[in-house]
Coordinates of C-alpha atoms in Angstrom, one line a residue:
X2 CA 54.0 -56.7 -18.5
X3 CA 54.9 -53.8 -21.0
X4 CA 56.0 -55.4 -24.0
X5 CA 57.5 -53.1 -26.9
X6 CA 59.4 -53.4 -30.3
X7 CA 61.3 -52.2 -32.7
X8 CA 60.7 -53.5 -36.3
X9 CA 63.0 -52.2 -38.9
X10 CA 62.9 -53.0 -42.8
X11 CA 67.0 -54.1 -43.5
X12 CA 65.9 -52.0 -47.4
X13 CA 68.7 -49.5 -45.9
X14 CA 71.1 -48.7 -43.4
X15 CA 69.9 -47.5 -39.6
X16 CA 69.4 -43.8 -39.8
X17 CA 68.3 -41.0 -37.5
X18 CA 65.0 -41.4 -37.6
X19 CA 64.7 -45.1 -37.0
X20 CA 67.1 -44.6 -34.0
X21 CA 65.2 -42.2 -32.5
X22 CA 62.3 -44.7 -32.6
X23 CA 64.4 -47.7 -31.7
X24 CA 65.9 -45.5 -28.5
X25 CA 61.9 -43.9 -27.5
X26 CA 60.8 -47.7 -27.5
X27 CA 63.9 -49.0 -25.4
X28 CA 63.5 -45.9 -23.0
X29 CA 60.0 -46.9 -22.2
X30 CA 61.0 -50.6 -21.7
X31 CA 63.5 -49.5 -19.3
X32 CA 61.7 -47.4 -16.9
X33 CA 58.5 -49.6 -16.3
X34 CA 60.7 -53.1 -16.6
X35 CA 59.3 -54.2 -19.6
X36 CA 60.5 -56.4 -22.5
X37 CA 62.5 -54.8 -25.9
X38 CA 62.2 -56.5 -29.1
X39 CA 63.7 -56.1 -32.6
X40 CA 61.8 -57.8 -35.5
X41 CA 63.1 -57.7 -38.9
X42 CA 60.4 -56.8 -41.4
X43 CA 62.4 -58.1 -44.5
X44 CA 59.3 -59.4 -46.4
X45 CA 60.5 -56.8 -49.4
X46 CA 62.7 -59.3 -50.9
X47 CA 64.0 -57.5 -53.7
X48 CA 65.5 -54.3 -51.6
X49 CA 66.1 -56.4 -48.3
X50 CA 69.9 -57.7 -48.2
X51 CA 72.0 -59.8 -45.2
X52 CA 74.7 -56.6 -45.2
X53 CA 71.5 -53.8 -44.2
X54 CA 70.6 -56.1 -41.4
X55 CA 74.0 -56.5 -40.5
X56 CA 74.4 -52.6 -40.3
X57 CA 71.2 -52.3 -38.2
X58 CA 72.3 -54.9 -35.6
X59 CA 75.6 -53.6 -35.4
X60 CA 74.4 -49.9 -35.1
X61 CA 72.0 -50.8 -32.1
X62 CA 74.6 -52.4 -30.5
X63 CA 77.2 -49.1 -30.8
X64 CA 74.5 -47.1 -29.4
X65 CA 73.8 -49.5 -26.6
X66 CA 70.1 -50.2 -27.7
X67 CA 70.3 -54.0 -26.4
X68 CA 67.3 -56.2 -27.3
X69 CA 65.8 -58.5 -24.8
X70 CA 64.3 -60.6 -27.5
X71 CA 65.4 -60.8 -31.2
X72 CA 67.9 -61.6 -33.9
X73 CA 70.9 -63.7 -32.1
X74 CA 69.1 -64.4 -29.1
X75 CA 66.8 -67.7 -28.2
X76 CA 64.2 -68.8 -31.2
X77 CA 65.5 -65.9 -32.8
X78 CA 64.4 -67.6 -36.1
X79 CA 60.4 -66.4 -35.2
X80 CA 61.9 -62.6 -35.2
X81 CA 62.4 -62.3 -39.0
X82 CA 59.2 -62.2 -41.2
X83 CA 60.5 -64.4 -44.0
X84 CA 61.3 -67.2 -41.7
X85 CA 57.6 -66.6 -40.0
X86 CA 56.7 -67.2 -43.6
X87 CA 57.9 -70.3 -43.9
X88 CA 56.6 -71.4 -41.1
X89 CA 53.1 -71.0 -42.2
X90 CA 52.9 -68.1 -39.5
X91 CA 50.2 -65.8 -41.4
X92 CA 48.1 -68.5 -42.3
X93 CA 45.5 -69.9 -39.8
X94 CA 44.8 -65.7 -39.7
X95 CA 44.5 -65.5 -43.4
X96 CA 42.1 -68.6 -42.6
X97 CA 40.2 -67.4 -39.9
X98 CA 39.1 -64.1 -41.5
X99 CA 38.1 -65.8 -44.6
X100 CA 35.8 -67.9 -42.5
X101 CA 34.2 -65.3 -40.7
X102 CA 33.7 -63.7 -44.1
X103 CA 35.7 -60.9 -43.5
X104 CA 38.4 -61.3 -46.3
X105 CA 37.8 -62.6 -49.5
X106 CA 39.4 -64.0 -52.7
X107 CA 40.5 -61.4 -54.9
X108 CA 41.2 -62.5 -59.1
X109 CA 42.2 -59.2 -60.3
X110 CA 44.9 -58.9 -62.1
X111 CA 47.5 -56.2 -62.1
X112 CA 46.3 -54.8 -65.4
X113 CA 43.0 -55.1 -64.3
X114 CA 43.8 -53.3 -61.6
X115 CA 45.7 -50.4 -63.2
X116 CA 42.7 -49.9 -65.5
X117 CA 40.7 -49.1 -62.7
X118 CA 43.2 -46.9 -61.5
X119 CA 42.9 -45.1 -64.6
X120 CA 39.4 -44.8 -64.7
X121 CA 39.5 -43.3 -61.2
X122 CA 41.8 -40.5 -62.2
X123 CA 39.9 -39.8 -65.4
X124 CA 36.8 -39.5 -63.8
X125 CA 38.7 -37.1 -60.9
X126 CA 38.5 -39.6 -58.3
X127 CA 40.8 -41.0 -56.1
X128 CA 42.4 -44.0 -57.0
X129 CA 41.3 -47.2 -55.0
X130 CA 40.0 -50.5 -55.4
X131 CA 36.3 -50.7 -56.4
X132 CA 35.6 -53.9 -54.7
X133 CA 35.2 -55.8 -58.0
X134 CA 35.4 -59.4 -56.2
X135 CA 34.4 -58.4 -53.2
X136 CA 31.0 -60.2 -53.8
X137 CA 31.7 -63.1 -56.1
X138 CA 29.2 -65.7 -56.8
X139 CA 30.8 -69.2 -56.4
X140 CA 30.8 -69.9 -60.2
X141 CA 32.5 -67.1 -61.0
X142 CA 35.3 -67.9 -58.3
X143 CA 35.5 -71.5 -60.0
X144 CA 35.5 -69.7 -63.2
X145 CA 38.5 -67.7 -62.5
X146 CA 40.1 -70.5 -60.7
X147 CA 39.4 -72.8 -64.0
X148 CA 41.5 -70.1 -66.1
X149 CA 44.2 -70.2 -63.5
X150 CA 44.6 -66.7 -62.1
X151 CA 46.3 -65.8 -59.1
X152 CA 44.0 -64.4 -56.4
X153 CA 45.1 -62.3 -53.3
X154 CA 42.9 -62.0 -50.3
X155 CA 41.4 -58.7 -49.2
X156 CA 39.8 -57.2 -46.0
X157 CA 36.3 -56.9 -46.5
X158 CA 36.4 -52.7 -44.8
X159 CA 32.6 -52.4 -43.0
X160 CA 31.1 -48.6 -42.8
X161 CA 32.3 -47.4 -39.4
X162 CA 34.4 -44.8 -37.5
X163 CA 37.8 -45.6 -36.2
X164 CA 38.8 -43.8 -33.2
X165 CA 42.7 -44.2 -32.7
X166 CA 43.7 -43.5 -29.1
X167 CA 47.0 -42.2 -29.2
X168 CA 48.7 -41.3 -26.1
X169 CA 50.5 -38.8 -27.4
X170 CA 47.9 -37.2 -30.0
X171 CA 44.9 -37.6 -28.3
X172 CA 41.9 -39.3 -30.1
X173 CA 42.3 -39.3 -34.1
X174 CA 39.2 -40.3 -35.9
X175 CA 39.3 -41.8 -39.3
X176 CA 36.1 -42.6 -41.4
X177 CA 36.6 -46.2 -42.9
X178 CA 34.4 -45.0 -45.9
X179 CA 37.4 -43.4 -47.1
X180 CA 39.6 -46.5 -46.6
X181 CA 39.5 -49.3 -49.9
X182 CA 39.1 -53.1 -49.1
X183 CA 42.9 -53.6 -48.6
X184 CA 45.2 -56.7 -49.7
X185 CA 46.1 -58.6 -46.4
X186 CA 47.5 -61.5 -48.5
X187 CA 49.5 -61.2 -52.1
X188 CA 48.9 -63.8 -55.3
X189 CA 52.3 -64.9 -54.1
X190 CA 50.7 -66.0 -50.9
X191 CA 53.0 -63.7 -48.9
X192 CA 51.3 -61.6 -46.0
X193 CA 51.0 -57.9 -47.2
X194 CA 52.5 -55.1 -44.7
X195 CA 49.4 -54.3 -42.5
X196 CA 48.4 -57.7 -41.7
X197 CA 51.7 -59.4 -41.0
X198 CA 52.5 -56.6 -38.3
X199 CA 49.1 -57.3 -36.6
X200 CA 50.0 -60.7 -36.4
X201 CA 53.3 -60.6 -35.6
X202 CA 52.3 -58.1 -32.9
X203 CA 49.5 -60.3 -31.3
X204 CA 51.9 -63.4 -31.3
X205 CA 54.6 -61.5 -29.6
X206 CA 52.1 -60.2 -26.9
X207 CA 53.1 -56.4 -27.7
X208 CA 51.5 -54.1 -25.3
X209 CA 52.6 -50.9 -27.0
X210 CA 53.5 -49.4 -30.2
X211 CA 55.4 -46.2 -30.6
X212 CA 56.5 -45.6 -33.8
X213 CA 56.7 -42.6 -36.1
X214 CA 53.7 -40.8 -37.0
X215 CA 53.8 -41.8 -40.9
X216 CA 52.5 -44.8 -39.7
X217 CA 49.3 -43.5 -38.3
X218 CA 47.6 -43.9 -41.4
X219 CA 47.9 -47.4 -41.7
X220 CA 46.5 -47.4 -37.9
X221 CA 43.0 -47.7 -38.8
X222 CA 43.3 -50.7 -40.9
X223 CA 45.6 -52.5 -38.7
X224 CA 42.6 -51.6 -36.1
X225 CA 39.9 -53.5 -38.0
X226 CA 42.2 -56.1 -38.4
X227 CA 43.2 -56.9 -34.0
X228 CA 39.1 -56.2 -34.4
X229 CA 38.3 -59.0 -36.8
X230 CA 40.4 -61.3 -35.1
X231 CA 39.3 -60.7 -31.6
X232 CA 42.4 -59.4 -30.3
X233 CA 43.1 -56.5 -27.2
X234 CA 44.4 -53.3 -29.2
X235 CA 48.0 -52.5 -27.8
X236 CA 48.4 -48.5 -27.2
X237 CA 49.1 -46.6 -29.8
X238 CA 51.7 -43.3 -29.6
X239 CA 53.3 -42.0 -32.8
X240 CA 56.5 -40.0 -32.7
X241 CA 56.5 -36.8 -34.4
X242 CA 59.0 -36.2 -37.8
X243 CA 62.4 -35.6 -37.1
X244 CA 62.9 -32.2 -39.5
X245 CA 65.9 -30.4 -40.5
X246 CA 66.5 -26.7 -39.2
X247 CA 64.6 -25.6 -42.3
X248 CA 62.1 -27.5 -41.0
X249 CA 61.6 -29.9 -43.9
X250 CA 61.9 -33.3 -43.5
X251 CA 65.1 -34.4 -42.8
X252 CA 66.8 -35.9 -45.8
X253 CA 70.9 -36.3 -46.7
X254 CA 70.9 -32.6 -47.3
X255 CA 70.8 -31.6 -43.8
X256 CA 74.3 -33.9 -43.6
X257 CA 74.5 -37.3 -42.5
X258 CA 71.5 -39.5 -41.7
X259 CA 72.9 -42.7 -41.2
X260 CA 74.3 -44.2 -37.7
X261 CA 77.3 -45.5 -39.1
X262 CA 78.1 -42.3 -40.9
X263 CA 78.1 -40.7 -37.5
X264 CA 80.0 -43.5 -35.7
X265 CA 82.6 -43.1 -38.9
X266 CA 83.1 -39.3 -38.1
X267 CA 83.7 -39.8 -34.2
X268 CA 80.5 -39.0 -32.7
X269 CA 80.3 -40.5 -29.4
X270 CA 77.2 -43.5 -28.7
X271 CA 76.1 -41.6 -25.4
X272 CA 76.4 -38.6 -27.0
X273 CA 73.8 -39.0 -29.9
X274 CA 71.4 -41.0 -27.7
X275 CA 71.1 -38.0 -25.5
X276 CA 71.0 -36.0 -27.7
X277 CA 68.5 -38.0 -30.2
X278 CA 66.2 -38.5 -26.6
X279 CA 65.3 -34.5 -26.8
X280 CA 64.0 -34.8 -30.4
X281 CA 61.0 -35.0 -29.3
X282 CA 60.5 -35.5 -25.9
X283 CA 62.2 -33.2 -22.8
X284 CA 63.6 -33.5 -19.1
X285 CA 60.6 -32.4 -16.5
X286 CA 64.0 -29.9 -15.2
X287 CA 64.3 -28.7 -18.9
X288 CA 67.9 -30.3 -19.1
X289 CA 69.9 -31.0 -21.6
X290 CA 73.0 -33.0 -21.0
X291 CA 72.3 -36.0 -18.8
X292 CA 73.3 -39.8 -18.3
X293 CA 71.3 -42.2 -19.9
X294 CA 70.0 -43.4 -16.6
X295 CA 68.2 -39.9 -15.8
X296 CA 66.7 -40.2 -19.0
X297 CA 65.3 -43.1 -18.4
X298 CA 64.6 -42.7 -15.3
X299 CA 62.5 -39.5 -16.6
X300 CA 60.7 -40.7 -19.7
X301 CA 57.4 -40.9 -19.7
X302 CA 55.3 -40.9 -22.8
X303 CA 53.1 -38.4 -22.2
X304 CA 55.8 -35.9 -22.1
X305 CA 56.3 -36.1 -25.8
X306 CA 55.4 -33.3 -28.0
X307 CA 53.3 -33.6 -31.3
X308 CA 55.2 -30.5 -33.1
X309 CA 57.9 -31.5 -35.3
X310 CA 61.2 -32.1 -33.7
X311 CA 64.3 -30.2 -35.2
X312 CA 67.8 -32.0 -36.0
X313 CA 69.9 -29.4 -35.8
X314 CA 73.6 -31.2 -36.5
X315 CA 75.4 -28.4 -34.9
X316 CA 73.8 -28.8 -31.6
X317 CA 74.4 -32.6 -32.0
X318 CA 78.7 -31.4 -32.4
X319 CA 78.1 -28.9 -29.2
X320 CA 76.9 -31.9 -27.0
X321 CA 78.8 -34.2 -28.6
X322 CA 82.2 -32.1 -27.7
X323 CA 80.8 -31.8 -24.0
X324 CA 81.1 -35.4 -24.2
X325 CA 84.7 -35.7 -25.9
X326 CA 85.7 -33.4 -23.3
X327 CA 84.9 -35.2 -20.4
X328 CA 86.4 -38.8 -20.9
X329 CA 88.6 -40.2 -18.7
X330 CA 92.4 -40.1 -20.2
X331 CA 92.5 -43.7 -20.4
X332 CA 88.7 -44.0 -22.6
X333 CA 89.8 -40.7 -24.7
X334 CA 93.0 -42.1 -25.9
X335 CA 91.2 -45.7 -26.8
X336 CA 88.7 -44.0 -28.7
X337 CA 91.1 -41.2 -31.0
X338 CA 93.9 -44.1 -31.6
X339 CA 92.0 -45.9 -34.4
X340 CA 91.8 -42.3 -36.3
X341 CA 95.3 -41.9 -35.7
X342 CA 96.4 -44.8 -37.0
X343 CA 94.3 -44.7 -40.0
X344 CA 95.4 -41.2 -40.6
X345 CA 99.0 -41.1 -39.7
X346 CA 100.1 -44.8 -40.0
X347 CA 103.8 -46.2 -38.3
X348 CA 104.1 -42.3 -37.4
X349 CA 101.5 -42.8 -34.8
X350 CA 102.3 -46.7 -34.0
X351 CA 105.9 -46.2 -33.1
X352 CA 105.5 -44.1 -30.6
X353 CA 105.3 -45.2 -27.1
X354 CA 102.3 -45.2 -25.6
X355 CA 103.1 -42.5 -23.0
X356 CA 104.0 -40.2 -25.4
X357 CA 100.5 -40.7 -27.4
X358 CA 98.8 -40.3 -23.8
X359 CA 100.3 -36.7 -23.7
X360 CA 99.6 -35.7 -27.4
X361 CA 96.2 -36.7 -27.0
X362 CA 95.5 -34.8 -23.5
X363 CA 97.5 -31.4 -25.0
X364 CA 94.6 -30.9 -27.9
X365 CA 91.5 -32.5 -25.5
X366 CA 90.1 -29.1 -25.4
X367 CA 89.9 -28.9 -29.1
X368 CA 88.2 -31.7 -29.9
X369 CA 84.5 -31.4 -30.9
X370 CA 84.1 -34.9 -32.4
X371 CA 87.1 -37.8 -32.2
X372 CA 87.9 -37.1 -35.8
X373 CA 89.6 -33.4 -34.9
X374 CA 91.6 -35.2 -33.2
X375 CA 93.5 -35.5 -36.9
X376 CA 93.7 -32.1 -37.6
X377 CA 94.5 -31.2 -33.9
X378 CA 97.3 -33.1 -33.4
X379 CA 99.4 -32.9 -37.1
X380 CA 101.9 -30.6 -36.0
X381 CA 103.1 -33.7 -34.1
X382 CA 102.8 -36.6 -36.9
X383 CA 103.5 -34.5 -40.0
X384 CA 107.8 -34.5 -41.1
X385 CA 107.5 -31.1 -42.4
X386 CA 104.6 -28.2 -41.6
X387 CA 103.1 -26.4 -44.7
X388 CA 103.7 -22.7 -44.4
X389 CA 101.6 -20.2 -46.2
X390 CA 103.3 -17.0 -47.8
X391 CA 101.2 -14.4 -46.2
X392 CA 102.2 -16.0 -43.0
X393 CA 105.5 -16.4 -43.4
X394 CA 105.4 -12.5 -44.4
X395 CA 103.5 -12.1 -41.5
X396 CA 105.4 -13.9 -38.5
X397 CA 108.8 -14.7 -39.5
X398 CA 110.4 -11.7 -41.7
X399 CA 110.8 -9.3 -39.5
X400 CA 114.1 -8.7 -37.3
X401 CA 112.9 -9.2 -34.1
X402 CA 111.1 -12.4 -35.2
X403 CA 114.9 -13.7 -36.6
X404 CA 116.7 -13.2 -33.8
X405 CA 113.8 -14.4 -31.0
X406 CA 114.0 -17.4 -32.9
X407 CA 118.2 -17.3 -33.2
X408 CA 117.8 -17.2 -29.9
X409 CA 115.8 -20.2 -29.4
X410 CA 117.8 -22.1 -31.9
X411 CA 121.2 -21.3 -29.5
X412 CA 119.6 -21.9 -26.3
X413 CA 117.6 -24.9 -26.8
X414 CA 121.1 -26.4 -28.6
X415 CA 122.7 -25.7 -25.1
X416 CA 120.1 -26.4 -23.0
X417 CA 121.7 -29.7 -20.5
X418 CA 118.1 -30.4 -19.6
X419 CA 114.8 -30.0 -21.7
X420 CA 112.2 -30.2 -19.8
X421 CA 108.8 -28.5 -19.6
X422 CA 109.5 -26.6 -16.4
X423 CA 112.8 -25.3 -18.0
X424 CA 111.1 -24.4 -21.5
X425 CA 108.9 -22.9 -19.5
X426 CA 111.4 -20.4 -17.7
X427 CA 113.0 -19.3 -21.0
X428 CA 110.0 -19.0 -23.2
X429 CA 108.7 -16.4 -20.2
X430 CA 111.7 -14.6 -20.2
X431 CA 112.0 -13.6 -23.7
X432 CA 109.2 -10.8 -23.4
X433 CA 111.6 -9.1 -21.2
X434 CA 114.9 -9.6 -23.1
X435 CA 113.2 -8.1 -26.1
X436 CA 111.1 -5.7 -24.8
X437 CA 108.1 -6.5 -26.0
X438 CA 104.8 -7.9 -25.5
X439 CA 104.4 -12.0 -25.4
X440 CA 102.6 -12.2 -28.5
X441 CA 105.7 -10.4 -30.5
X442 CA 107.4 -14.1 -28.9
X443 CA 104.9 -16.3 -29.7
X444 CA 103.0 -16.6 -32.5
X445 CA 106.2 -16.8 -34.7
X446 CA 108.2 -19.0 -32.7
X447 CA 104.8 -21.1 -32.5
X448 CA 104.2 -20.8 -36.4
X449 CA 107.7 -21.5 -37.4
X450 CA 107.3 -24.7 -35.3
X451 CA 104.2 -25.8 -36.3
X452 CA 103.3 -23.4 -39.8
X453 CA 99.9 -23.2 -37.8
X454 CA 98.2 -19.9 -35.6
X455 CA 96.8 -21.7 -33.3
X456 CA 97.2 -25.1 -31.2
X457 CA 98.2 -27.1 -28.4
X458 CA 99.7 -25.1 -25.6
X459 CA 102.9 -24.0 -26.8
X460 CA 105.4 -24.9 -23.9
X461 CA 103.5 -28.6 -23.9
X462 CA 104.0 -28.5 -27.9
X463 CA 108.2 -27.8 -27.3
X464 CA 108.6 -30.6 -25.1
X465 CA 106.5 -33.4 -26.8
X466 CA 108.0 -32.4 -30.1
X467 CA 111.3 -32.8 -28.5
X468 CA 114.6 -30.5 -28.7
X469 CA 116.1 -32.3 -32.6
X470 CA 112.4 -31.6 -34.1
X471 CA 112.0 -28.3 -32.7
X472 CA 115.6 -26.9 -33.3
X473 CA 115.2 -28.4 -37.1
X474 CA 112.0 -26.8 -38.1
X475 CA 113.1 -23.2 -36.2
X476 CA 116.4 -23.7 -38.5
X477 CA 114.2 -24.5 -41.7
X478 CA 112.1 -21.7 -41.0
X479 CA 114.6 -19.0 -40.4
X480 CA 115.2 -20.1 -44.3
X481 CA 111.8 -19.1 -45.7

């Protein structure tokens, strides 16, 4: 059984990249049937905290990545490195490979060690460790032992060539001579990187690892270490950068990078997974837009691409508004209310929830992401529209401008019914009482209403604003 995982560090909050590794990996499980699981790497103690693993959890779950094994599910204590810690997880390994004699006690200390460093660089070198304890008689391990220094363990690294086999890069060779006898346990007797995610991988029976391609450098020694301790290799396939449309590594300066920061501007869940799934990796059909199921039901490995993949944010609004557009009444107006509220307040809450249902569906084609739905729909929450001067110059100085919107102001005061289809009527009429094209009617009778160009359809606008609003602000206007 196909058994991947996802194994974020809680040192920051869930960005794009990390997503688009979480969703590749939960793809894959999906189509063959196998198992997703989220470990928390949060051996860095310093930089991990409770509120970054929160925001990773909580992200996952917004996008719909479910875990089949992890945090808050069965023996979800065994998912979080520090609690495999202290359960002594690492070290029978630690153990073993010292036995077979292929670790060993290291008693340098971290001067020691930066000395050599030095050395290294002065000599034009590159820095590494020069295998000082590496073969240490037993006297002078009970010498350093007597004087009470703090030893790590190291992997002893043998002459060879490593040959990844990565599904999507093909075979990547590395020469091990290049590769320093590596720390596999600190002084603190904590398991360093490397060797606690070979571990962790061999006891949670993982079958594949897809992951970004950073990582392939540490692939080698992670090799030598499923090697060492007689385990199968799972199958290796690393994801290529995410980049921004300059195509440099995409960093805070090619806009947000963070899930929530997307969530928080009214991105949509399904849009950004399918739109995060093409980073990389495309539809046998070439499509674009598709439900998560066809994606799944699609993705294959092999079909991703080694080339950088470009985040291009305004591609991400153009699906994203494809999505928006498309949501049932009912979904659409659950998903604007809380920007509403947080934007407008009572203005928004005493209204009943009809009227709201209207608003919402009179601006739907204007909305990109859920957070235009503030600026889309203030001509109906605001208690006074902001007029420019040019504007006012512009639409409402003129003659025929003051006496199409007299007119308005007499007619709708009359009016016995107001109703769209009698708005409707009038407003249509007006061309032809005045002589003049539609436009001449209404962009100022629309910008004296509203101190906006542009909006919601304008009949639709009349009635959902209601007569006493509409009458006032044409009255207020004619004042300007």
């Amino acid at each position: 059984m196909v058994r991947v995982r996802f194994a974020p560090s809680p040192t920051g909050n869930l960005h794009i990249g990390s997503v688009r590794t979480a969703l590749f990996n939960w793809l894959y499980a999906k189509r063959v049937n196998g198992s997703y699981i989220l470990r928390i790497e949060d051996t860095d103690l310093q930089r991990s905290t409770k509120e970054y693993e929160d925001n990773i959890l909580a992200g996952l779950k917004w996008l719909g990545l479910e875990w089949d094994e992890g945090p808050g599910k069965e023996d979800s204590v065994r998912y979080r490195q520090t609690e495999r810690i202290a359960q002594h997880v690492y070290v029978p390994f630690v153990e073993k490979l010292l036995e077979q004699d292929d670790a060993y006690y290291c008693y340098c200390t971290p001067e020691e060690l930066e000395k050599e460093k030095a050395l290294s660089a002065a000599q034009g070198l590159a820095p590494g460790y020069t295998g000082k304890c590496r073969n240490l008689t037993s006297e002078q391990s009970e010498q350093y032992k007597a004087e009470g220094r703090a030893c790590a363990v190291r992997f002893r690294v043998k002459p060879e060539k490593i040959i990844v086999k990565d599904i999507i890069r093909g075979n990547v060779e590395f020469d091990t001579n290049l590769i320093n006898d590596f720390v596999i346990q600190k002084a603190d007797g904590s398991p360093a990187y490397n060797f606690a995610v070979v571990v962790d991988d061999i006891a949670m029976r993982i079958t594949h690892v897809i992951r970004g391609e950073d990582h392939l450098p540490n692939t080698p020694k992670q090799i030598m270490l499923y090697n060492a301790l007689s385990s199968n290799l799972p199958e290796f396939a690393h994801l290529p950068m995410i980049l921004g449309p300059d195509k440099s590594k995409l960093s805070k300066r090619h806009g947000a990078t963070s899930v929530v920061e997307y969530q928080e501007q009214g991105f949509l869940p399904e849009a950004l997974i399918n739109y995060l799934s093409l980073l990389g990796w495309s539809h046998p059909e070439g499509k674009e837009k598709m439900p998560v199921q066809e994606i799944i039901n699609n993705f294959h490995i092999e079909r991703i691409s080694k080339s950088g993949a470009v985040f291009d944010v305004e591609k991400l609004r153009w699906m994203n508004g494809l999505y928006v557009r498309e949501l049932p009444e009912e979904k659409l107006v659950k998903a604007v209310m809380p920007f509403l509220i947080r934007a407008y307040g009572s203005s928004v809450e005493e209204k009943s929830q009809e009227w709201l249902s209207e608003v919402i569906q009179s601006v739907r084609d204007n909305l990109t992401v859920l957070t235009d739905i503030v600026s889309a729909t203030s001509v109906y929450f605001v208690a006074k529209p902001e007029y420019q001067p040019d504007f006012i110059l512009k639409y409402l100085h003129d003659d025929l401008s003051k006496s199409i919107i007299t007119d308005v102001i007499n007619t709708f005061t009359s009016l016995s019914v107001y109703s769209e289809e009698v708005i409707k009527d009038y407003i249509n009429a007006l061309p032809v009482k005045y002589s003049c094209g539609k436009g001449k009617v209404l962009k100022p009778l629309r910008y004296a209403v509203s101190g906006q160009e542009h909006g919601p359809l304008f009949v639709k606008l009349l009635y959902l604003l209601g007569r006493e609003t509409v009458v006032d602000r044409l009255k207020k206007a004619l004042d300007l």
